[in-house]
Backbone as numpy.savetxt, mean C-alpha at the origin, in Angstrom:
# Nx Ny Nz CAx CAy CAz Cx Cy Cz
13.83 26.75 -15.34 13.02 27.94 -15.34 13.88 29.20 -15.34
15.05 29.31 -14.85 15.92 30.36 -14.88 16.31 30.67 -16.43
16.44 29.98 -17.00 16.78 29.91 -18.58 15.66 30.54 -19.56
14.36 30.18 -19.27 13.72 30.70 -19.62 12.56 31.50 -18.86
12.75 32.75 -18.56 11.72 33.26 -17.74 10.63 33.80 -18.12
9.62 34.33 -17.29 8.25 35.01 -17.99 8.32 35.04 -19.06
6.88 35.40 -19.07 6.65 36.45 -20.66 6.46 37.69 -20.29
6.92 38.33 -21.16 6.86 39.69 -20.99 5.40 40.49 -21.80
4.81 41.00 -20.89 3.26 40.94 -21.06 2.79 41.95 -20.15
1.90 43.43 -21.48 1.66 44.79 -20.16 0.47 44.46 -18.90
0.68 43.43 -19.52 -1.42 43.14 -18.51 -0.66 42.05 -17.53
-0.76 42.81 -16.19 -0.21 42.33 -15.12 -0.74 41.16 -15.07
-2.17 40.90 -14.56 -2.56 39.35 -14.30 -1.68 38.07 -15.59
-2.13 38.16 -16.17 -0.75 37.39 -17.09 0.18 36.71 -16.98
1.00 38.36 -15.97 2.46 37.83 -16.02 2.35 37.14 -14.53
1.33 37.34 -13.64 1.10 36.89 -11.79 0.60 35.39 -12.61
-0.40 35.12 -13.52 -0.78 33.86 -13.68 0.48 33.08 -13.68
0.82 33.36 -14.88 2.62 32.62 -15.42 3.00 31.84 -14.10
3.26 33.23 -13.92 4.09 32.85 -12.25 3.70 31.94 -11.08
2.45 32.07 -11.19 2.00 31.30 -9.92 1.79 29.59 -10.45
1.39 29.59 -11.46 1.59 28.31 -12.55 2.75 27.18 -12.74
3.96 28.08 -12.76 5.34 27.98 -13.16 5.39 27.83 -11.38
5.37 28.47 -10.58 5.46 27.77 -9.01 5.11 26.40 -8.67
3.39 26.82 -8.63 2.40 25.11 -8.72 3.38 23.70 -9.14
3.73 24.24 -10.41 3.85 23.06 -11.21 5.34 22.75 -10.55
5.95 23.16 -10.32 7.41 22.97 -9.10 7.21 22.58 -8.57
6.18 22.98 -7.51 5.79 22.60 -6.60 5.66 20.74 -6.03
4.71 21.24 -7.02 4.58 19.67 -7.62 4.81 18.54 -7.41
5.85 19.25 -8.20 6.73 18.35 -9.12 7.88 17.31 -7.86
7.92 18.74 -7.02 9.41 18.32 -6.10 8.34 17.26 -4.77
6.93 17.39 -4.55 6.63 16.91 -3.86 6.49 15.53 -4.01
6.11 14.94 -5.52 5.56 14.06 -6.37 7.34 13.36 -6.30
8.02 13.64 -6.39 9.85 13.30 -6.72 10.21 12.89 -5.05
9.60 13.76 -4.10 10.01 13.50 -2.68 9.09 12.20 -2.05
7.91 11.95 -2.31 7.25 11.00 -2.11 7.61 9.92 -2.55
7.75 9.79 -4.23 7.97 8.29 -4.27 9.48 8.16 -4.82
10.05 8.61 -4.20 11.46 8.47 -3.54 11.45 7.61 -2.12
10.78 8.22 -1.25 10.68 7.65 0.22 9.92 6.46 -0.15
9.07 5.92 -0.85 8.19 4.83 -1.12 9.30 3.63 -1.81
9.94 4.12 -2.85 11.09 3.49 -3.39 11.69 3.18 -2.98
12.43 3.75 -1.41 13.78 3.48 -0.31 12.51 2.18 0.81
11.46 2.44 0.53 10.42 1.64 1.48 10.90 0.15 1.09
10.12 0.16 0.19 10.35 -0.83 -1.01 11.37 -1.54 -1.30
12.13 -0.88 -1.36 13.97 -1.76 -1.53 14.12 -2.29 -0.02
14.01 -1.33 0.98 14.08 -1.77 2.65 13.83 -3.36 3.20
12.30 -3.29 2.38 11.38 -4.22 2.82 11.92 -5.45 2.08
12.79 -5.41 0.97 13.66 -6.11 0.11 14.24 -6.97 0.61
15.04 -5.87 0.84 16.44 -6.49 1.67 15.34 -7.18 3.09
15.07 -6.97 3.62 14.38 -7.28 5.10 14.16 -8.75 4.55
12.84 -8.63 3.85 12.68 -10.10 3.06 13.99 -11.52 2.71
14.66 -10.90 1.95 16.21 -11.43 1.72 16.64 -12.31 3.22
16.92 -11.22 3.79 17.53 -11.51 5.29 16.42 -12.61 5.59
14.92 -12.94 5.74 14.37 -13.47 6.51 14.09 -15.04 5.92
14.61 -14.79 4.37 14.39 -16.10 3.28 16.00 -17.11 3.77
17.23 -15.82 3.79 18.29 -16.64 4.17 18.66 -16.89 5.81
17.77 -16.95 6.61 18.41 -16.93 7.91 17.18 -18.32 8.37
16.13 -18.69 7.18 15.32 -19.36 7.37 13.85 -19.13 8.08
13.77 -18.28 8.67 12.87 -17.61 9.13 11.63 -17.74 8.10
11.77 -17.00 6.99 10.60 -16.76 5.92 11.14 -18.25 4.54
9.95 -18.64 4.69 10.40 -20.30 3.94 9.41 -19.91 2.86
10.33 -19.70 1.23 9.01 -19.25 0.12 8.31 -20.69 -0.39
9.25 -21.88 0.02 8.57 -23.26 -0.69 8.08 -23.97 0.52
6.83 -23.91 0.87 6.15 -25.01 1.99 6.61 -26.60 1.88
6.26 -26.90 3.19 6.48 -28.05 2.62 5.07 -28.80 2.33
4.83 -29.81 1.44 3.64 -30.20 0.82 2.74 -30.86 2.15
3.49 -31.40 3.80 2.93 -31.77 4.38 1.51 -30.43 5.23
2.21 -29.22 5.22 1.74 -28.44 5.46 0.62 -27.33 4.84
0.65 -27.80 3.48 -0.56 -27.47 2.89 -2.04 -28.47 2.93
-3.08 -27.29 3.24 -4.24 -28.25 2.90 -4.76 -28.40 2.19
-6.14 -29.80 2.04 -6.66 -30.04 0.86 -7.83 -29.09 0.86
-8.49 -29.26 0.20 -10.03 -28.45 0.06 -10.73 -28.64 0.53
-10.64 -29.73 1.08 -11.73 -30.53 1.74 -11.43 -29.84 3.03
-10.34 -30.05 3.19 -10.26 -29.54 4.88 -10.01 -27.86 5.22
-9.78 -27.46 4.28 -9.99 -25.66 4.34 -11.48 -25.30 4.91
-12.59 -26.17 3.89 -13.92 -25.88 4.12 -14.80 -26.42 4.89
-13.79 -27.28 5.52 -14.72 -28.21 6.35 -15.43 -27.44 7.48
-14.58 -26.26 8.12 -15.33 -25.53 9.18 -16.23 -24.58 9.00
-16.09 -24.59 7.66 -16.95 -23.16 6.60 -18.69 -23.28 6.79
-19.04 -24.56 7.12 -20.59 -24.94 6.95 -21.46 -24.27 7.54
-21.19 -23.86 8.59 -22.50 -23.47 8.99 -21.58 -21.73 9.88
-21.29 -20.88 9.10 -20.35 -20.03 9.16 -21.41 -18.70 9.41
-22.40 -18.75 9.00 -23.61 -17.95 9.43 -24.31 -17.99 10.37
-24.25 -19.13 10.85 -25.22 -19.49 11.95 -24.01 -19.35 12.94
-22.65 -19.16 13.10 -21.53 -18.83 14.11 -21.56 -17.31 14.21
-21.56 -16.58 12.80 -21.89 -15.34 13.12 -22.72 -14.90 13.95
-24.13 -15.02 13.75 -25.28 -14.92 14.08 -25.37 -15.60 15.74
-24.13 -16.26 16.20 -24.32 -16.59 17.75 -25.71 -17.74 17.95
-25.86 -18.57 16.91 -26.79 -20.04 16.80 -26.00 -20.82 17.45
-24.68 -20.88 17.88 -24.45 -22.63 18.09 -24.67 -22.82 19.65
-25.48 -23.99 19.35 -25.44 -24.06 21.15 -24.51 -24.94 22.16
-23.67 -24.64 21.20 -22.05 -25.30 22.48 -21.02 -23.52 22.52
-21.78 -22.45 21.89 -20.75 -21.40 22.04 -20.65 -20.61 23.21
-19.89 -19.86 23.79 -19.81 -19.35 25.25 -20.49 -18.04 24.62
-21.53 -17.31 25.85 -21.54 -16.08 25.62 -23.08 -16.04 24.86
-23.99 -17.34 24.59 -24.73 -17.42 23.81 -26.10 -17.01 24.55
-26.59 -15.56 23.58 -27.88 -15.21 23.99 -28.82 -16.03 24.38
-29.76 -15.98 25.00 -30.57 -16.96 25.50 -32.06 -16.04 25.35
């Protein structure tokens, strides 16, 4: 912006628009550049963090197959999942009467 400045223009509002425009858009610009900068240093952080937690064993990306379940047994407690909401079962503590 130093390189190229205003316009040179007798009608004041004009040359205050320019200006305040040519601010804004700086403005901006440097806030938009400062944000996802800090999001980017987040991001790489959380990287490395990850890294560290894959090689120290901690964070395991391949399960082992004994520890996954089938479908059957994901949904098995799913059945009557409304009527638990709703405070129906009559073995639950706490149950309206």
């Amino acid at each position: 912006f130093a390189m190229h400045p205003t316009i040179e223009s007798d009608a004041y509002f004009v040359v205050r628009v320019t200006q305040v425009v040519r601010n804004a858009s700086m403005g901006l610009i440097s806030l938009a550049s400062g944000f996802f900068g800090v999001v980017g240093l987040g991001i790489f952080l959380l990287g490395v963090r990850v890294l560290y937690g894959v090689t120290t064993g901690e964070l395991d990306p391949t399960p082992l197959p004994s520890k996954l379940k089938k479908k059957d047994e994901v949904t098995e407690g799913l059945d009557n999942v409304w009527d638990l909401m709703l405070n129906k079962k009559p073995n639950r503590r706490n149950r309206k009467k």
